[in-house]
Coordinates of C-alpha atoms in Angstrom, one line a residue:
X1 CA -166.8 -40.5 -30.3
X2 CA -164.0 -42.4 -29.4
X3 CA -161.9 -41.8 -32.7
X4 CA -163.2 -38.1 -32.3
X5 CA -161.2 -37.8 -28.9
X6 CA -158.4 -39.5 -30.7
X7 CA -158.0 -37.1 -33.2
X8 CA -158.1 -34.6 -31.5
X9 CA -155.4 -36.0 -28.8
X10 CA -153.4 -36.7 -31.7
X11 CA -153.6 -33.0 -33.1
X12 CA -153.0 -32.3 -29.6
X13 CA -149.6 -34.3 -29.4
X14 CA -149.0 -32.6 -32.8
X15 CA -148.5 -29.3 -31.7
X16 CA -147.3 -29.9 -28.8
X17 CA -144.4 -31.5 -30.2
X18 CA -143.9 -28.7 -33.3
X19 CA -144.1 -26.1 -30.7
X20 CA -141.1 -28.1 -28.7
X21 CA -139.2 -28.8 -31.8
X22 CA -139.7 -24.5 -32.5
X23 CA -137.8 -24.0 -29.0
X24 CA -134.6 -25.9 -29.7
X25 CA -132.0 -23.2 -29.6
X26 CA -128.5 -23.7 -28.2
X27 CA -125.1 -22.8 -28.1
X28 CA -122.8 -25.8 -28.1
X29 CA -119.1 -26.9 -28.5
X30 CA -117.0 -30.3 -29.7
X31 CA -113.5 -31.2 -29.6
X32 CA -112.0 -32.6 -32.8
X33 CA -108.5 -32.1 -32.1
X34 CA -106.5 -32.1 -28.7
X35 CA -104.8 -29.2 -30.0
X36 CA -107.2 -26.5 -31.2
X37 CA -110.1 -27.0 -34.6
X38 CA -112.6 -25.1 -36.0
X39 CA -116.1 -25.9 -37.8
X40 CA -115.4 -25.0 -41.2
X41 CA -118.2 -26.3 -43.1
X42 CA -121.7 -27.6 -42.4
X43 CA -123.7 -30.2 -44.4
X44 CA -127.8 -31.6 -43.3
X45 CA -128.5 -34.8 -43.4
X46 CA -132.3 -36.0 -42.6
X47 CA -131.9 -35.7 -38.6
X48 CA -127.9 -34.7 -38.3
X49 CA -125.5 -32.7 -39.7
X50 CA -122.3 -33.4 -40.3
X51 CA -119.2 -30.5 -39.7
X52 CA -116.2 -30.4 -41.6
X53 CA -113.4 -29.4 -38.8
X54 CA -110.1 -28.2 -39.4
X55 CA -107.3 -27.9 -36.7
X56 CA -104.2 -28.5 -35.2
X57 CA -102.9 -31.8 -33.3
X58 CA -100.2 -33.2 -31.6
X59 CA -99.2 -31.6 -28.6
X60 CA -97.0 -29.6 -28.0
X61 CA -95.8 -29.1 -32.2
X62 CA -98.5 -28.2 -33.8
X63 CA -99.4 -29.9 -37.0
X64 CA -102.3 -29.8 -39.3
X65 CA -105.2 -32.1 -38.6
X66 CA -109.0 -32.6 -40.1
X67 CA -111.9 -34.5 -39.6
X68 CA -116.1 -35.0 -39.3
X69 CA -118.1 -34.8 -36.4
X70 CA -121.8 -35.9 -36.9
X71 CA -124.2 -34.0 -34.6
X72 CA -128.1 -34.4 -34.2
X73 CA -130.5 -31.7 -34.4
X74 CA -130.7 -31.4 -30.5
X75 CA -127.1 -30.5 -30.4
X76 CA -125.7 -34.3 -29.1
X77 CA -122.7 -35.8 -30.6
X78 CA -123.2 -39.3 -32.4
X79 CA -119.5 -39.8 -34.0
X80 CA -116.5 -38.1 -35.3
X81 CA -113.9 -39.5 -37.1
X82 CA -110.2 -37.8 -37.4
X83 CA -107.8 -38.0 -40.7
X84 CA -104.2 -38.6 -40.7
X85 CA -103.0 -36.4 -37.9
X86 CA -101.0 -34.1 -41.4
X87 CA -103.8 -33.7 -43.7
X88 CA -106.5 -30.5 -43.6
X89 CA -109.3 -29.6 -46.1
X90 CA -110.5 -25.7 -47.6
X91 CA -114.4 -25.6 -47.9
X92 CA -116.4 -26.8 -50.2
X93 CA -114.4 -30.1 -50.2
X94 CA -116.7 -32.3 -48.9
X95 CA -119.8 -33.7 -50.3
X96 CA -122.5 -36.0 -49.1
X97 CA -123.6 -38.3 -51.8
X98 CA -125.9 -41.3 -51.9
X99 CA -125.2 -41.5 -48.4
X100 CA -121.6 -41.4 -48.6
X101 CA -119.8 -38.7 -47.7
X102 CA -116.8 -37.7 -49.9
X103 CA -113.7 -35.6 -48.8
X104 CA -111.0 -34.1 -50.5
X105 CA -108.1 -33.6 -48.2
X106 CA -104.9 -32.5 -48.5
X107 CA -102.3 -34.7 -47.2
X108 CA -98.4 -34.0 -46.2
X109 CA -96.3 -36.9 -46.1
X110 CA -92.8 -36.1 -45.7
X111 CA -92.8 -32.8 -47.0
X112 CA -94.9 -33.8 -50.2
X113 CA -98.1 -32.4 -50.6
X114 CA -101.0 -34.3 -52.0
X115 CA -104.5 -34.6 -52.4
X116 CA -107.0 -38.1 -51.6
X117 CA -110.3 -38.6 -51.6
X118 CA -111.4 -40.2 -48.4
X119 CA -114.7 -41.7 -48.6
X120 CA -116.9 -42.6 -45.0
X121 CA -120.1 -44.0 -44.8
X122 CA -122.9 -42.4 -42.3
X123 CA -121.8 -43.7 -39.3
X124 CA -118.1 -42.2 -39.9
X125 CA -116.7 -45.8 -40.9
X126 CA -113.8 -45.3 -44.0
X127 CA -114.7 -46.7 -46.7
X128 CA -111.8 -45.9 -49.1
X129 CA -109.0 -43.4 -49.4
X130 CA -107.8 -42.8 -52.5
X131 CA -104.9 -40.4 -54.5
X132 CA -105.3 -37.6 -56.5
X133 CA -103.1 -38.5 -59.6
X134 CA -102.5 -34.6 -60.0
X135 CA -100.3 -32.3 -58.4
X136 CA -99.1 -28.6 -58.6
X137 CA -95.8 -27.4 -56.5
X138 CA -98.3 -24.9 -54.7
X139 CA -101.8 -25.2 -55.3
X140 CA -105.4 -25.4 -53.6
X141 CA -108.9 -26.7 -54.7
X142 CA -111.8 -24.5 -53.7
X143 CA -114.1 -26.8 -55.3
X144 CA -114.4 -30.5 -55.5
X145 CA -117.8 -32.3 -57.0
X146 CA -119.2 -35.7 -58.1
X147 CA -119.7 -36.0 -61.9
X148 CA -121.5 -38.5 -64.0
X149 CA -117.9 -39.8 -65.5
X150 CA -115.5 -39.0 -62.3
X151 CA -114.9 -36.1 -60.8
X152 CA -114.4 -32.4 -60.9
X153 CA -112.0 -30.1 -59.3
X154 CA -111.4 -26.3 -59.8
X155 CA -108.1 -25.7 -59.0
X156 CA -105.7 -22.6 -58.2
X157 CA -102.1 -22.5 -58.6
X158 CA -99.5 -20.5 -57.6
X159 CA -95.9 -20.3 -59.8
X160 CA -93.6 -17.4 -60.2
X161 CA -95.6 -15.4 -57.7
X162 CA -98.8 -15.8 -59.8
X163 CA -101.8 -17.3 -59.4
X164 CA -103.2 -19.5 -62.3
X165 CA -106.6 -21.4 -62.4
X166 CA -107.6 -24.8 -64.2
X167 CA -110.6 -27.2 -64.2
X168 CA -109.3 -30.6 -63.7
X169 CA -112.0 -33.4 -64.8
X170 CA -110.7 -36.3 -63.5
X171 CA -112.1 -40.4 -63.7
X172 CA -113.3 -42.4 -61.1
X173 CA -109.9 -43.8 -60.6
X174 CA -108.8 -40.1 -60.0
X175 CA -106.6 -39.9 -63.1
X176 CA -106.6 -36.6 -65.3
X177 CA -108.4 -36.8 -68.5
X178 CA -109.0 -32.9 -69.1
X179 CA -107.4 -29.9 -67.9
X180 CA -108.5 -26.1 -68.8
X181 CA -106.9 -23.4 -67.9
X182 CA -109.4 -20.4 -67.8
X183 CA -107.0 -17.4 -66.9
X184 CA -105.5 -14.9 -68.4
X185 CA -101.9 -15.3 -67.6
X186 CA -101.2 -11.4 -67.9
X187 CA -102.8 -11.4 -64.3
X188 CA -102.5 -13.1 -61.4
X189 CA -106.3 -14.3 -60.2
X190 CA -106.7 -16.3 -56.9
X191 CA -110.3 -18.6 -56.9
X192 CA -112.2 -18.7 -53.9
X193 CA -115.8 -20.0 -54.8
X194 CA -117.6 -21.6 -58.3
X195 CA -120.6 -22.7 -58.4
X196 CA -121.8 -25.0 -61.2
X197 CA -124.7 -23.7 -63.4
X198 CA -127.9 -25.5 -64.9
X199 CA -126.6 -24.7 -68.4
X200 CA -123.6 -27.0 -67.7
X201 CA -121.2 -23.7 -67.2
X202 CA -119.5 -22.1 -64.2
X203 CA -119.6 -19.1 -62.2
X204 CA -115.9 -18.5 -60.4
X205 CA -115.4 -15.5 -58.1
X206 CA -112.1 -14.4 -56.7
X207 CA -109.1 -11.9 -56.5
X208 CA -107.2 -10.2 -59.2
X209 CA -103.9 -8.7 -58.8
X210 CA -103.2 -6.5 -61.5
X211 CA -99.6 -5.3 -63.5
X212 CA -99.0 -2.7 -60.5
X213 CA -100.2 -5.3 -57.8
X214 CA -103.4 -3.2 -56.7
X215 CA -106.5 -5.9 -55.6
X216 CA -109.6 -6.2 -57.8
X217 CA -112.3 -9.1 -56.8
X218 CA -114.2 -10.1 -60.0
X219 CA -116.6 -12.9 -61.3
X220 CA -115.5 -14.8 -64.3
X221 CA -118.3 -16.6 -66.3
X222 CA -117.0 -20.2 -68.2
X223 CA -118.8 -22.3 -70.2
X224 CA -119.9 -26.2 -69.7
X225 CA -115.7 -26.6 -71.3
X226 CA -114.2 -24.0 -69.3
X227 CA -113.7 -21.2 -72.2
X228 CA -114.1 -17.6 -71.3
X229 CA -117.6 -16.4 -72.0
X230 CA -117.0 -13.1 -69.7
X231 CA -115.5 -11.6 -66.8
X232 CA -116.2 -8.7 -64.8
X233 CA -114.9 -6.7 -62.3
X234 CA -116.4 -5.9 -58.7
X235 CA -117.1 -2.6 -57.3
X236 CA -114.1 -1.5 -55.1
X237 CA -113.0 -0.9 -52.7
X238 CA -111.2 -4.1 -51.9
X239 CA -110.2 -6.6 -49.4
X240 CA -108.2 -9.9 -49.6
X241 CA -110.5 -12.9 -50.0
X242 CA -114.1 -13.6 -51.4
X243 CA -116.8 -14.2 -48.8
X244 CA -119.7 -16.3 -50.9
X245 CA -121.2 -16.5 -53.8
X246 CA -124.6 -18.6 -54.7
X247 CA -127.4 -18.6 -57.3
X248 CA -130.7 -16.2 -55.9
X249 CA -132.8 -18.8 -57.5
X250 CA -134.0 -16.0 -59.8
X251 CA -131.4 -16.6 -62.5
X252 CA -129.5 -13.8 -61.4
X253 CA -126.7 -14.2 -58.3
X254 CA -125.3 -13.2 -54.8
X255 CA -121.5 -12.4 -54.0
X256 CA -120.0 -11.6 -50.5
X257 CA -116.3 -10.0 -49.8
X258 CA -114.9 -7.6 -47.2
X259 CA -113.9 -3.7 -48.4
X260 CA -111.1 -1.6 -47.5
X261 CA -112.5 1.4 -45.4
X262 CA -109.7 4.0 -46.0
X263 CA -111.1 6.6 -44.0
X264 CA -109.9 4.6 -40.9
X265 CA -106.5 4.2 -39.5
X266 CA -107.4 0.8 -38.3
X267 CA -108.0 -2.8 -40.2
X268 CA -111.6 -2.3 -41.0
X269 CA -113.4 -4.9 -43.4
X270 CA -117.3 -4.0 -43.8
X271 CA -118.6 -7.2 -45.9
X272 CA -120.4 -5.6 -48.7
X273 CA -123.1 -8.0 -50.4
X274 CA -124.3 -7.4 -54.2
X275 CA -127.0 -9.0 -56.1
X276 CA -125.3 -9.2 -60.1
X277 CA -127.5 -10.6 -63.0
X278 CA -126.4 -13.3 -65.6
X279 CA -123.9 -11.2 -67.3
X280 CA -122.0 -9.9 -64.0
X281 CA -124.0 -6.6 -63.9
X282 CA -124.8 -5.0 -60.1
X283 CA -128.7 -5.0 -59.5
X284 CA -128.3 -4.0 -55.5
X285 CA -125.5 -3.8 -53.1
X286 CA -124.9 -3.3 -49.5
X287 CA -122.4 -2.7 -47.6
X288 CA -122.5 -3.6 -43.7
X289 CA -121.3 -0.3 -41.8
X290 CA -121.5 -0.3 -38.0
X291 CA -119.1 0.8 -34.9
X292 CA -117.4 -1.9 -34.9
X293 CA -115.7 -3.6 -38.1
X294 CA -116.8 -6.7 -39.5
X295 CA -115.5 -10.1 -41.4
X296 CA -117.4 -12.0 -43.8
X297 CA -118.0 -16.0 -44.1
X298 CA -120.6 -18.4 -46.1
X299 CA -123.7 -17.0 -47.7
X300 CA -126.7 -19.5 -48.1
X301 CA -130.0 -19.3 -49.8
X302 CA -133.4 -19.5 -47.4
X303 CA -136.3 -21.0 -48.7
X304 CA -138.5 -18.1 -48.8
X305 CA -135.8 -16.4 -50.5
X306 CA -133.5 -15.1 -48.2
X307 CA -129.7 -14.8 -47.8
X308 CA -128.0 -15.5 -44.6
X309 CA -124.5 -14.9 -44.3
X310 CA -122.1 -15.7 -41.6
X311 CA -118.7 -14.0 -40.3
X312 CA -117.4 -11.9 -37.2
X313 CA -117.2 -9.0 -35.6
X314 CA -115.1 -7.4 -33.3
X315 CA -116.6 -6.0 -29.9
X316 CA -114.9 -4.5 -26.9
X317 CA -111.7 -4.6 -27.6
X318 CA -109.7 -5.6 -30.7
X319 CA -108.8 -8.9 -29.5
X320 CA -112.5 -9.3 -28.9
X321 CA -114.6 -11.7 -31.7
X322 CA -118.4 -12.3 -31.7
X323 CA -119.3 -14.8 -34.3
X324 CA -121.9 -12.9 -36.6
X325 CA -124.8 -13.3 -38.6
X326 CA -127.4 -11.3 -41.0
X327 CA -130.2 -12.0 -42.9
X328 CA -131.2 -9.8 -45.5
X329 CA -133.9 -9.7 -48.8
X330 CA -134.0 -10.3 -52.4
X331 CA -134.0 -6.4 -53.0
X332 CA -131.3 -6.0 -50.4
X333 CA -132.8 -4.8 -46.9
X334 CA -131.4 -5.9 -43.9
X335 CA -133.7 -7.9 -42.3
X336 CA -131.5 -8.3 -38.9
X337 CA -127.9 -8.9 -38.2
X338 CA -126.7 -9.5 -34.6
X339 CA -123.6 -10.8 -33.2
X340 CA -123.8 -14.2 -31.3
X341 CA -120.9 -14.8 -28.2
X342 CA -120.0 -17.2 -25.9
X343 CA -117.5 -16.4 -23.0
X344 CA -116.4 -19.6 -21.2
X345 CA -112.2 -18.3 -21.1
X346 CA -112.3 -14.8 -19.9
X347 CA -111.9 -13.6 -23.4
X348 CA -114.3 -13.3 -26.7
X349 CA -113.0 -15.3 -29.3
X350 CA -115.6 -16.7 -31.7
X351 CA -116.2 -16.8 -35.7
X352 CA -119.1 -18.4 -37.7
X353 CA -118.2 -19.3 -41.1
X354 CA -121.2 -21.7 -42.4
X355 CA -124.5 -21.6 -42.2
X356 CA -127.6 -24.2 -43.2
X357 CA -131.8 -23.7 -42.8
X358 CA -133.7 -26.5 -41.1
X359 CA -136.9 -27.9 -42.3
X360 CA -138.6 -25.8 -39.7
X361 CA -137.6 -23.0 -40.9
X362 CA -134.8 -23.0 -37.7
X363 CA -130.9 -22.0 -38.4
X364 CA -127.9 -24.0 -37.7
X365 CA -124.3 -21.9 -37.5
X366 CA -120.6 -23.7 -37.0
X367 CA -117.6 -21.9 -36.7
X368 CA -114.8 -21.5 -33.8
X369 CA -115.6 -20.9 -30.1
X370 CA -112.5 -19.9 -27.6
X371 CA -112.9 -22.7 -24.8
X372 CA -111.1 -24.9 -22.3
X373 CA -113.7 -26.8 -21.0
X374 CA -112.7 -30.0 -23.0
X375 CA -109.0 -29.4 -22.7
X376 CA -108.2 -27.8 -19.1
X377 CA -104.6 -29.4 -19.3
X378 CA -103.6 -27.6 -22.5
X379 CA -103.8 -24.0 -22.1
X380 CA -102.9 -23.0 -26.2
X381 CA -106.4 -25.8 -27.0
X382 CA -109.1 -22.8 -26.7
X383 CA -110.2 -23.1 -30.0
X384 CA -113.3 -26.0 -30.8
X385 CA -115.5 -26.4 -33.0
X386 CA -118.6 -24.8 -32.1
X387 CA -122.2 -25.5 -33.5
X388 CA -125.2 -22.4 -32.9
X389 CA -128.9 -23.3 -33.3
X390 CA -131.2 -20.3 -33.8
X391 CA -134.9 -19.4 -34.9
X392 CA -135.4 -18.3 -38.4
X393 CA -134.2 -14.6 -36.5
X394 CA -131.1 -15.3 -35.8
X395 CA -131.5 -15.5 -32.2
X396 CA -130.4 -18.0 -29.1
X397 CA -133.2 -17.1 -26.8
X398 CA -136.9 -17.3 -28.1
X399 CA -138.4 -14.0 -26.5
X400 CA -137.7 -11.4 -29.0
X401 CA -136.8 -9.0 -25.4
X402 CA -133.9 -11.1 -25.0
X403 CA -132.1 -11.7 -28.5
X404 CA -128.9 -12.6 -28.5
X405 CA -127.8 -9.1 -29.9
X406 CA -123.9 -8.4 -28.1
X407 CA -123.9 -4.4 -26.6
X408 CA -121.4 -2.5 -28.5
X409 CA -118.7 -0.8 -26.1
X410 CA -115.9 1.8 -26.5
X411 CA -114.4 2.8 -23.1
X412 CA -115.0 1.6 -20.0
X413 CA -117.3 4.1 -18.5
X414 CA -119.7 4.2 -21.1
X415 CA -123.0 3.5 -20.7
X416 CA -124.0 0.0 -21.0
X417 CA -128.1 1.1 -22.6
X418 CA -130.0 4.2 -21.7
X419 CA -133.5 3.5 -21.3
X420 CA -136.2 5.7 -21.1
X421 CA -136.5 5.1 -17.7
X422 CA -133.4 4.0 -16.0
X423 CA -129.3 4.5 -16.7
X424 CA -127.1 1.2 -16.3
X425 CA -123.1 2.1 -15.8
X426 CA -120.5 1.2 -16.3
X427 CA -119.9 -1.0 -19.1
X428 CA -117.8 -3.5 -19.2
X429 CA -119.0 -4.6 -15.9
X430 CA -116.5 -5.6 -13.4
X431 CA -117.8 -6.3 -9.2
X432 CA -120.7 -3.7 -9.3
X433 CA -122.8 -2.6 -11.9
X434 CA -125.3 0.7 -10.7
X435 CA -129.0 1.3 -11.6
X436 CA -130.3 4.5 -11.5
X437 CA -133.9 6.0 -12.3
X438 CA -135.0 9.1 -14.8
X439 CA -138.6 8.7 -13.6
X440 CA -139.5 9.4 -10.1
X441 CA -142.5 7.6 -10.3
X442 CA -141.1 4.3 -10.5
X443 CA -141.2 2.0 -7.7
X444 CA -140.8 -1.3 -6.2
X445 CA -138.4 -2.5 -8.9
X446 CA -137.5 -5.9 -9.8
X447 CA -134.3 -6.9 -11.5
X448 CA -133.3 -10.0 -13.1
X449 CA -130.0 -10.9 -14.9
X450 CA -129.8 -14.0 -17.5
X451 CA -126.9 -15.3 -19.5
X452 CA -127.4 -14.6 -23.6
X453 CA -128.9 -18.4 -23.3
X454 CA -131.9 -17.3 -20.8
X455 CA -130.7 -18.9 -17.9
X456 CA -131.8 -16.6 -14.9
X457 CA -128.5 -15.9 -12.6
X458 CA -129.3 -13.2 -10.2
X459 CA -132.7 -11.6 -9.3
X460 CA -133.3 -8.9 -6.7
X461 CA -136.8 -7.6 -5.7
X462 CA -138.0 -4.4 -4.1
X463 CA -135.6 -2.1 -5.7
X464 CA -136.3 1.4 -4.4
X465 CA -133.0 3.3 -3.5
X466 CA -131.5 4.7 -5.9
X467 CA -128.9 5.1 -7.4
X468 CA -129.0 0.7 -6.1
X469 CA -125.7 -0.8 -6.0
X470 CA -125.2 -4.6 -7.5
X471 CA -122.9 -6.7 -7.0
X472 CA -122.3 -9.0 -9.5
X473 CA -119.2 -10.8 -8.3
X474 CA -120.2 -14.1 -8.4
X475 CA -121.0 -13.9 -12.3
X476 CA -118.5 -15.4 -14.6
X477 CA -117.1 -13.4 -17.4
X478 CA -119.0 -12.8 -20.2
X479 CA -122.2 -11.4 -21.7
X480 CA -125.6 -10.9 -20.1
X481 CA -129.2 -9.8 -20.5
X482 CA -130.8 -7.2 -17.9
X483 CA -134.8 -7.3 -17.5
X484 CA -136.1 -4.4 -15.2
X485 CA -140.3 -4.0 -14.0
X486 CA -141.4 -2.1 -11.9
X487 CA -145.2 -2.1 -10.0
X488 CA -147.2 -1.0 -12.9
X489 CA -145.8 -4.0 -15.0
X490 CA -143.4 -1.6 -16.9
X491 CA -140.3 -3.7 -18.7
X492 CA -137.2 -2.5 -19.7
X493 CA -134.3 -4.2 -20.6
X494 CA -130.5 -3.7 -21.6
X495 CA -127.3 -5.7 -21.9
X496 CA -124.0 -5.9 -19.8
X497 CA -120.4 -7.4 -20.2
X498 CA -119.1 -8.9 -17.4
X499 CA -115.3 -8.7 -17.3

């Protein structure tokens, strides 16, 4: 009887501590730099992740800067570790092998530009920093792996206003020993993202400018020496830069990249996402339409299947960013895609730009949040590194009434949501916001306001004047949740921006 009861605690204990583990959402910042960073990569360890930041130091001149900040799965910092205050890093140049971590950065000395590979242990200690014994005028390395024999890099350079593209093997004392160039020199073709297959080949995806100049994105398919085996165009119409591109697991693959929307007279990006098969043909694609436009980041494969993809999107006004996200099938339905935002400077600056899956099936986001809490002195440092943890959809606050879904605006006097029982204006918010009822037979109404991380801020009770004027003066800038019931246990809800 007695182990009986001790299972059964145990089971007990269990759950409990699942069901806590399930709740961990939050929205979180860290400062790398005392200038201004950004999350620009994010890597899982067992119980931490580690961020690969990019930003600016040394106050007042800005210069470039780079480093890793190791963060637990509760959102708490446990070390961080800065390069040489002139060095910075692209993505996808940092790998975590063995447990060592490995980072190719770029470092200026003296107006040379060169490339080491810095090498930290899990604690952040530096283990070794060594050169790169190969160097372009102008170049950049959007991909950087551990090989049996050395290392590999894929490498694009610019001369004579074109770009060219080569994969450098090098040793493990970083010295050359074969260098392939894959394109065609007719063109100029920027590299943004390769993955390496299991056949020993490579998958590149990037940006063609043709003989008149006119963008083309396009996939170029090499094999386990770097020859040409094909290459293929993407569907127009184009935008600079390639988003993501990884395997679906199925042997076919997924590629990301913002589109040209010409029917607009502003910059408007829509991220399209296409599903191609082994020899660059399109089996699905999608392209992300909405009112406001859109930018596209990382891609990553779920394990159920899933894509989630990372970016921004712009909200109330153009200078206005909301970091975004999406999940979306195998056959190419949208699952969900919401915006996630964080004001904390009186304006919306925020992007997301890598994404990873947790055990639990939970979501980790990094990117760039606008904030001065950890530099009030400096009023340019409003950029940090920022670090999101969602459930598997994509939102901050665990009751699907209150996702973290930002309200779309477009003049000040617009409606904030139209419910089917009550009209909230105006929107954005700024001392009072007004509630008025559709249905005369509601009564007795409660209202309660929470920030997008469910922290309850104002609540009034007994609501029955109408149209009722709030004030809401005392509420910081930013976004915020509205829950409305009335007697009969009715709920509605809606979302305002305080400005």
């Amino acid at each position: 009887m007695k182990m009986y009861r001790l299972c059964i605690i145990l089971i007990i204990v269990i759950i409990f501590s699942t069901s806590l583990t399930a709740q961990i959402r939050f929205s979180k910042s860290y400062d790398l730099a005392e200038y201004s960073d950004l999350g620009l990569e994010i890597l899982e360890l067992e119980d931490q992740v580690i961020i690969a930041s990019r930003g600016f130091c040394n106050y007042p001149i800005s210069t470039d800067c780079a480093g890793l900040i190791a963060i637990n799965l509760e959102g708490e910092e446990l070390w961080k570790t800065s390069f040489d205050s002139l060095s910075y890093f692209y993505k996808n140049n940092v790998r975590i092998i063995d447990d060592t971590i490995y980072s190719l950065v770029v470092a200026i000395k003296e107006f040379e530009i060169t490339y080491r590979v810095l090498t930290h242990d899990l604690s952040g200690n530096l283990l070794d920093n060594q050169l790169v014994n190969f160097s372009r005028p102008v170049f950049q390395v959007p991909y950087f792996n551990k090989t049996e024999d050395g290392w590999l890099l894929n490498v694009s350079e610019k001369t004579n206003g074109k770009w060219q593209n080569y994969l450098v093997w090098l040793d493990e004392s970083l010295d050359p020993v074969t260098i392939k160039n894959y394109t065609d020199i007719n063109y100029s073709f920027q590299s943004f993202e390769m993955l390496e297959l299991d056949n020993g080949g490579f998958l590149i995806a990037g940006s063609y400018q043709t003989v008149n100049w006119a963008q083309e994105h396009g996939l170029i398919l090499l094999d386990s020496l770097g020859n040409v085996v094909w290459d293929r165009r993407l569907p127009p119409p184009y935008s600079n830069g390639i988003g993501g591109l990884i395997e679906a697991g199925d042997g076919n693959f997924i590629v990301t990249y913002p589109t040209e929307d010409f029917d607009t007279d502003d910059d408007w990006y829509p991220p399209t996402i296409q599903k191609v098969d082994s020899e660059g043909n399109i089996l699905w694609r999608h392209i992300f339409y909405s009112m406001w436009p859109k930018g596209n980041g990382e891609i990553k494969l779920m394990e159920n299947g899933d894509i989630v993809g990372t970016g921004d999107q712009w909200e109330a006004a153009e200078t206005d960013v909301a970091g975004w996200i999406f999940r979306i099938s195998q056959e190419g339905e949208v699952i969900w895609d919401r915006a996630i935002a964080e004001n904390r400077y009186g304006g919306l600056k925020s992007s997301i730009y890598d994404a990873i899956e947790l055990s639990n099936g939970d979501l980790m986001f990094c990117g760039i949040l606008q904030d001065t809490v950890l530099n009030p002195n400096i009023p340019e440092a409003q950029i940090n590194t920022w670090l999101v943890r969602t459930g598997p959809d994509g939102c901050l606050i665990a009751d699907p009434e209150f996702c973290n879904e930002v309200a779309y605006t477009t003049s000040t006097e617009e409606l904030i949501n139209v419910t089917e029982q009550y009209t909230i204006f105006p929107n954005p918010v700024g001392n009072y916001v007004y509630i008025d009822k559709k249905n005369e037979q509601v009564a007795n109404i409660e209202l309660n306001i929470y920030t997008i991380n469910g922290q309850l801020v104002k609540q009034v009770t007994q609501i029955n004047t109408f149209p009722h004027e709030l004030s809401v003066v005392a509420l910081n800038p930013g976004f915020y949740l509205i829950k409305i019931m009335d007697d009969k246990g009715n709920i509605s809800t809606s979302k305002m921006i305080k400005q």
